[in-house]
Structures are given as C-alpha cells and as structure tokens.
Amino acid sequence: KIENLDYIEAVKMLADRAGLQMPEQGVDDSMSRLRQRVLEINRESARFFHSALLSPEGKPGLDYFARRRLPMKMIRHFGLGWAPESRFALVNHLRSKGYSEREMIAANVAVETRSGRAMDRFHARVMFPIIDLRGNVVAFGGRILTNEKPKYINTSDTPVYHKSSGLFAMNFAKNALENDRIILAEGYMDVISMQQAGIDTAVCACGTALTPDQVRLISEYADEVILSYDSDEAGQKATLRSLELFRNRPVKMGVLQ
C-alpha cells in the first residue's frame, strides 16, 4: 500500500529485492537471465549518463537544463544525463563492466554497425531515464540540442520495456496521488517543469501517441485525468484522440486550456 502497487507488481518488487527470479509463463531461464542483464545495463547506463552530465563534457546538457530553469535538485531527482559526442563512450564503459555487445544491443543502448560492432545508440543528447513502477530503469529518451532530426530518440521495445505501456514519471506520480488526479502532459520537459512547480502527479507517454495500455494503467491509479497538451493543431488532435481512448474508462476527464 505504501508503494501504491497492485498485487502482482508487489510480488515482483519483493522478488527483485530478494534477488529471486519470478517465474513467468512462456519465459525460459535464458530469457529471464537476459532480462536481468538488460536491467543491470540500463541502471549502469543511467549512472554513466548522469556522471557525464556533471563532467566538463556535459556542459552543453547542463546549459540546456539551465536555460529551462531546472535546478540541480530536479536534475538529480529525475536522474537526467548527457550522452557524450563519441559513438563508443557508453559501449566502452559497459564493456569494462563485463557486459557483452549482444546484451548492450538487446538493451537498445547500442546498435550494430555494418561491420558488426556495437555502437552507442544515443550521442550528443540530453538523456531522460524512464523508470518503471518498481524503480527499475527500463528505457531512455534522448533529446538533440541542435536542429537535427529526429529531435527525440526513444528506446525501442526490449525484453524489459514496451513503449506502448510505459509512462514517464509514473513511478513518482503513483506515490503522490492524494487526490487521485493525474495530469497527462505532452513531453518529458513538460512533466519535469510541472513536478518542479509542485504538480507531482504529472506524467506523459514515452515518445508515442497515447495507447490503450497506458490508458488502462492510468485508470488503475486515477479517478480523474486532466489533459495538458500543447495548444497547437497537433496538440488539439492528440487531446481529441486521448479523450476518445478514455471514453470507456471509469475516470472523470478534463482539458487544461
């Protein structure tokens, strides 16, 4: 009840704490081991990105967060980071920690080059770790600071993460639901800015349009959902689409203007 988890999530959290593998239907031992390694790689990658942000080479990222008026307290709270310019900085770091290139690629923190080598998936981007309800780092979002496209790169589906069901900052929001109201924002920085302002039940989808799985998760925790998307045409379309997705869920809906 303290962690605001349902029964299955609570059992999984206790299994994690005890170092036990929770049996899952249709998942063999080798897949279970890979999932554990991917979670370890994600945690180590998040530490690496955060340390890089606080190092001299992370100055572009720190300058960006300063322009967005984020204090160090919020940077630490969300574990924000910087992916270095080098295309092999993280790969080399993870290799030194004993992880294989196959495991890095499975975690989607690396991609395979034509020559068969592993290369960092994220570089020269500010990094947003995505954390599940049990406190595991399961994915990342990375924002470029130039006008290059795409502006954001997000972790693809992995053995521990499905982007159609992930919600950024839900790990914080679930513990702050005193009035059972969730604010659904458009992007990572919107959520962080809201939480900095004391609106600590703000969440957003992770680089995708809202999905039925995300709606189902929100509905398990909230009695009321306020949509706070951008007021441009794309934001208005997303608002209408989200209202439609919540139509058959037992939650009150509102739209912030």
Coordinates of C-alpha atoms in Angstrom, one line a residue:
K1 CA 0.0 0.0 0.0
I2 CA 2.9 2.4 0.8
E3 CA 4.4 1.8 -2.7
N4 CA 0.9 2.0 -4.3
L5 CA 1.4 -1.2 -6.2
D6 CA -1.1 -3.9 -7.2
Y7 CA -0.6 -7.5 -6.0
I8 CA 1.5 -8.7 -9.0
E9 CA 3.7 -5.6 -9.0
A10 CA 4.2 -6.0 -5.3
V11 CA 5.3 -9.7 -5.7
K12 CA 7.7 -8.7 -8.5
M13 CA 9.2 -5.9 -6.3
L14 CA 9.8 -8.3 -3.4
A15 CA 11.3 -10.9 -5.8
D16 CA 13.7 -8.1 -7.1
R17 CA 14.6 -7.2 -3.5
A18 CA 15.3 -10.8 -2.6
G19 CA 17.3 -11.4 -5.7
L20 CA 14.9 -14.1 -6.9
Q21 CA 13.6 -14.7 -10.4
M22 CA 9.8 -14.6 -10.5
P23 CA 8.6 -17.3 -12.9
E24 CA 6.8 -16.0 -15.9
Q25 CA 4.6 -18.0 -18.3
G26 CA 6.3 -18.7 -21.6
V27 CA 9.7 -17.2 -20.5
D28 CA 12.6 -19.7 -20.2
D29 CA 15.6 -19.3 -18.0
S30 CA 17.9 -17.8 -20.7
M31 CA 15.3 -15.1 -21.4
S32 CA 14.9 -14.4 -17.7
R33 CA 18.7 -14.1 -17.3
L34 CA 18.8 -11.7 -20.3
R35 CA 16.1 -9.5 -18.8
Q36 CA 18.1 -9.3 -15.6
R37 CA 21.3 -8.3 -17.5
V38 CA 19.3 -5.7 -19.5
L39 CA 18.0 -4.1 -16.3
E40 CA 21.6 -4.0 -14.9
I41 CA 22.8 -2.4 -18.2
N42 CA 20.1 0.2 -18.0
R43 CA 21.0 1.1 -14.4
E44 CA 24.7 1.3 -15.2
S45 CA 23.9 3.4 -18.4
A46 CA 21.8 5.8 -16.3
R47 CA 24.7 6.3 -13.9
F48 CA 27.1 6.8 -16.8
F49 CA 24.8 9.5 -18.5
H50 CA 24.3 11.3 -15.2
S51 CA 28.0 11.4 -14.4
A52 CA 28.7 12.6 -18.0
L53 CA 26.3 15.5 -17.5
L54 CA 28.1 16.6 -14.4
S55 CA 31.5 16.3 -16.1
P56 CA 33.1 19.1 -18.3
E57 CA 31.9 17.3 -21.5
G58 CA 28.4 17.5 -20.2
K59 CA 28.4 21.3 -20.3
P60 CA 26.0 21.6 -23.3
G61 CA 23.4 19.5 -21.5
L62 CA 23.8 21.4 -18.2
D63 CA 23.5 24.7 -20.2
Y64 CA 20.3 23.4 -21.8
F65 CA 18.7 22.5 -18.4
A66 CA 19.8 25.9 -17.0
R67 CA 18.0 27.6 -19.9
R68 CA 15.0 25.6 -19.0
R69 CA 15.4 26.8 -15.4
L70 CA 15.9 23.4 -13.9
P71 CA 17.8 23.4 -10.6
M72 CA 20.3 20.7 -9.7
K73 CA 17.8 19.2 -7.3
M74 CA 15.4 18.3 -10.1
I75 CA 18.3 17.1 -12.3
R76 CA 19.2 14.7 -9.6
H77 CA 15.6 13.7 -8.8
F78 CA 15.0 12.6 -12.3
G79 CA 18.5 11.3 -12.9
L80 CA 18.9 13.4 -16.0
G81 CA 22.0 12.8 -18.1
W82 CA 24.2 13.5 -21.1
A83 CA 25.2 11.1 -23.8
P84 CA 28.7 12.1 -24.9
E85 CA 29.6 13.0 -28.5
S86 CA 31.7 9.8 -29.0
R87 CA 29.8 7.0 -30.6
F88 CA 31.6 4.4 -28.4
A89 CA 31.7 6.1 -25.0
L90 CA 28.9 4.0 -23.3
V91 CA 29.8 0.8 -25.2
N92 CA 33.4 1.0 -23.9
H93 CA 32.2 1.8 -20.4
L94 CA 29.8 -1.1 -20.3
R95 CA 32.4 -3.5 -21.8
S96 CA 34.7 -2.5 -18.9
K97 CA 31.9 -3.6 -16.5
G98 CA 31.7 -7.0 -18.1
Y99 CA 28.7 -6.7 -20.4
S100 CA 28.7 -8.2 -23.8
E101 CA 27.9 -6.3 -27.1
R102 CA 25.0 -8.7 -27.6
E103 CA 23.5 -7.7 -24.2
M104 CA 24.0 -4.0 -25.0
I105 CA 22.2 -4.3 -28.3
A106 CA 19.4 -6.3 -26.6
A107 CA 19.0 -3.4 -24.1
N108 CA 18.9 -1.0 -27.1
V109 CA 21.5 1.3 -25.6
A110 CA 23.7 0.2 -28.5
V111 CA 23.1 -0.6 -32.2
E112 CA 25.0 -2.9 -34.5
T113 CA 27.2 -1.3 -37.2
R114 CA 27.7 -2.7 -40.7
S115 CA 31.0 -4.1 -39.6
G116 CA 29.2 -6.0 -36.7
R117 CA 30.5 -3.8 -33.9
A118 CA 28.3 -2.3 -31.2
M119 CA 27.9 1.5 -31.3
D120 CA 26.2 3.9 -28.9
R121 CA 22.6 4.5 -29.8
F122 CA 22.5 7.8 -28.1
H123 CA 25.1 10.5 -28.6
A124 CA 25.3 14.3 -28.0
R125 CA 21.8 14.3 -26.4
V126 CA 20.4 15.2 -23.0
M127 CA 19.0 11.9 -21.5
F128 CA 15.8 11.2 -19.7
P129 CA 15.7 7.8 -17.9
I130 CA 12.3 6.0 -17.9
I131 CA 11.7 4.2 -14.6
D132 CA 9.0 1.5 -14.0
L133 CA 6.7 1.3 -11.1
R134 CA 9.2 -0.9 -9.1
G135 CA 12.1 1.6 -9.6
N136 CA 13.9 -0.1 -12.4
V137 CA 15.4 1.9 -15.2
V138 CA 13.7 0.3 -18.2
A139 CA 14.4 2.8 -21.1
F140 CA 15.7 6.2 -22.1
G141 CA 14.6 9.2 -24.1
G142 CA 17.3 11.4 -25.7
R143 CA 16.9 15.0 -27.0
I144 CA 19.2 16.5 -29.5
L145 CA 20.2 20.2 -28.8
T146 CA 20.6 21.2 -32.5
N147 CA 18.1 21.4 -35.3
E148 CA 18.9 17.9 -36.5
K149 CA 16.0 15.4 -36.8
P150 CA 14.7 13.4 -35.1
K151 CA 14.6 15.8 -32.1
Y152 CA 13.9 12.8 -29.7
I153 CA 15.2 9.2 -29.9
N154 CA 13.5 6.8 -27.5
T155 CA 14.3 3.2 -26.5
S156 CA 12.6 0.7 -28.8
D157 CA 10.9 -2.4 -27.3
T158 CA 13.3 -4.6 -25.3
P159 CA 13.0 -7.7 -23.1
V160 CA 12.1 -5.3 -20.2
Y161 CA 10.2 -2.5 -21.9
H162 CA 7.3 -2.0 -24.2
K163 CA 6.9 1.7 -25.2
S164 CA 3.1 1.2 -25.7
S165 CA 2.7 0.7 -22.0
G166 CA 5.4 2.9 -20.5
L167 CA 4.7 6.2 -18.8
F168 CA 7.4 8.8 -17.9
A169 CA 7.3 9.8 -14.1
M170 CA 4.5 7.3 -13.2
N171 CA 7.0 6.0 -10.6
F172 CA 6.8 9.3 -8.8
A173 CA 3.1 10.1 -9.6
K174 CA 1.8 6.9 -8.1
N175 CA 3.1 7.8 -4.7
A176 CA 1.7 11.3 -4.8
L177 CA -1.9 10.5 -5.7
E178 CA -3.6 12.1 -2.6
N179 CA -6.5 13.4 -4.7
D180 CA -6.4 10.6 -7.3
R181 CA -5.9 13.1 -10.2
I182 CA -3.3 12.6 -12.9
I183 CA -2.1 15.4 -15.2
L184 CA -1.3 13.9 -18.7
A185 CA 1.3 16.2 -20.4
E186 CA 2.9 16.0 -23.8
G187 CA 6.6 15.6 -23.2
Y188 CA 9.4 14.9 -20.7
M189 CA 10.2 18.6 -20.0
D190 CA 6.5 19.4 -19.5
V191 CA 6.3 16.8 -16.8
I192 CA 9.5 17.8 -15.1
S193 CA 8.5 21.5 -15.2
M194 CA 5.1 20.6 -13.7
Q195 CA 6.7 18.5 -11.0
Q196 CA 9.1 21.3 -10.2
A197 CA 6.1 23.6 -9.7
G198 CA 4.6 21.1 -7.2
I199 CA 2.2 19.3 -9.6
D200 CA 3.7 15.9 -8.7
T201 CA 1.1 13.7 -10.5
A202 CA 2.2 14.8 -14.0
V203 CA 3.1 12.0 -16.4
C204 CA 3.5 11.6 -20.2
A205 CA 3.7 8.9 -22.8
C206 CA 7.2 7.9 -23.8
G207 CA 7.7 9.1 -27.3
T208 CA 4.5 7.7 -28.7
A209 CA 0.9 8.7 -29.0
L210 CA -1.2 7.6 -26.0
T211 CA -2.1 3.9 -26.2
P212 CA -4.9 1.8 -24.7
D213 CA -2.3 0.1 -22.4
Q214 CA -1.2 3.4 -21.0
V215 CA -4.9 4.5 -20.5
R216 CA -5.5 1.3 -18.6
L217 CA -2.6 1.9 -16.3
I218 CA -3.6 5.5 -15.6
S219 CA -7.2 4.4 -14.9
E220 CA -5.9 1.9 -12.3
Y221 CA -4.5 4.8 -10.3
A222 CA -6.6 7.8 -11.1
D223 CA -10.2 8.8 -10.6
E224 CA -9.7 12.0 -12.7
V225 CA -7.4 12.8 -15.6
I226 CA -6.5 16.3 -16.8
L227 CA -5.1 16.5 -20.4
S228 CA -2.5 19.2 -20.7
Y229 CA -1.2 19.0 -24.3
D230 CA 0.2 21.9 -26.4
S231 CA -2.4 24.2 -27.9
D232 CA -1.2 23.8 -31.5
E233 CA -3.0 21.7 -34.1
A234 CA -1.1 18.6 -33.2
G235 CA -1.8 19.0 -29.5
Q236 CA -5.5 19.5 -30.2
K237 CA -5.6 16.4 -32.3
A238 CA -3.8 14.5 -29.5
T239 CA -6.4 15.8 -27.0
L240 CA -9.3 14.6 -29.0
R241 CA -7.7 11.2 -29.6
S242 CA -6.9 10.8 -25.9
L243 CA -10.5 11.8 -24.9
E244 CA -11.7 9.0 -27.2
L245 CA -9.4 6.5 -25.6
F246 CA -10.6 7.3 -22.1
R247 CA -14.3 7.3 -23.2
N248 CA -15.0 3.8 -21.8
R249 CA -12.8 4.1 -18.7
P250 CA -14.3 5.0 -15.2
V251 CA -12.4 8.3 -14.8
K252 CA -13.5 11.9 -15.0
M253 CA -11.8 13.8 -17.8
G254 CA -10.8 17.5 -18.1
V255 CA -8.8 19.5 -20.5
L256 CA -6.5 22.3 -19.3
Q257 CA -6.7 25.4 -21.5

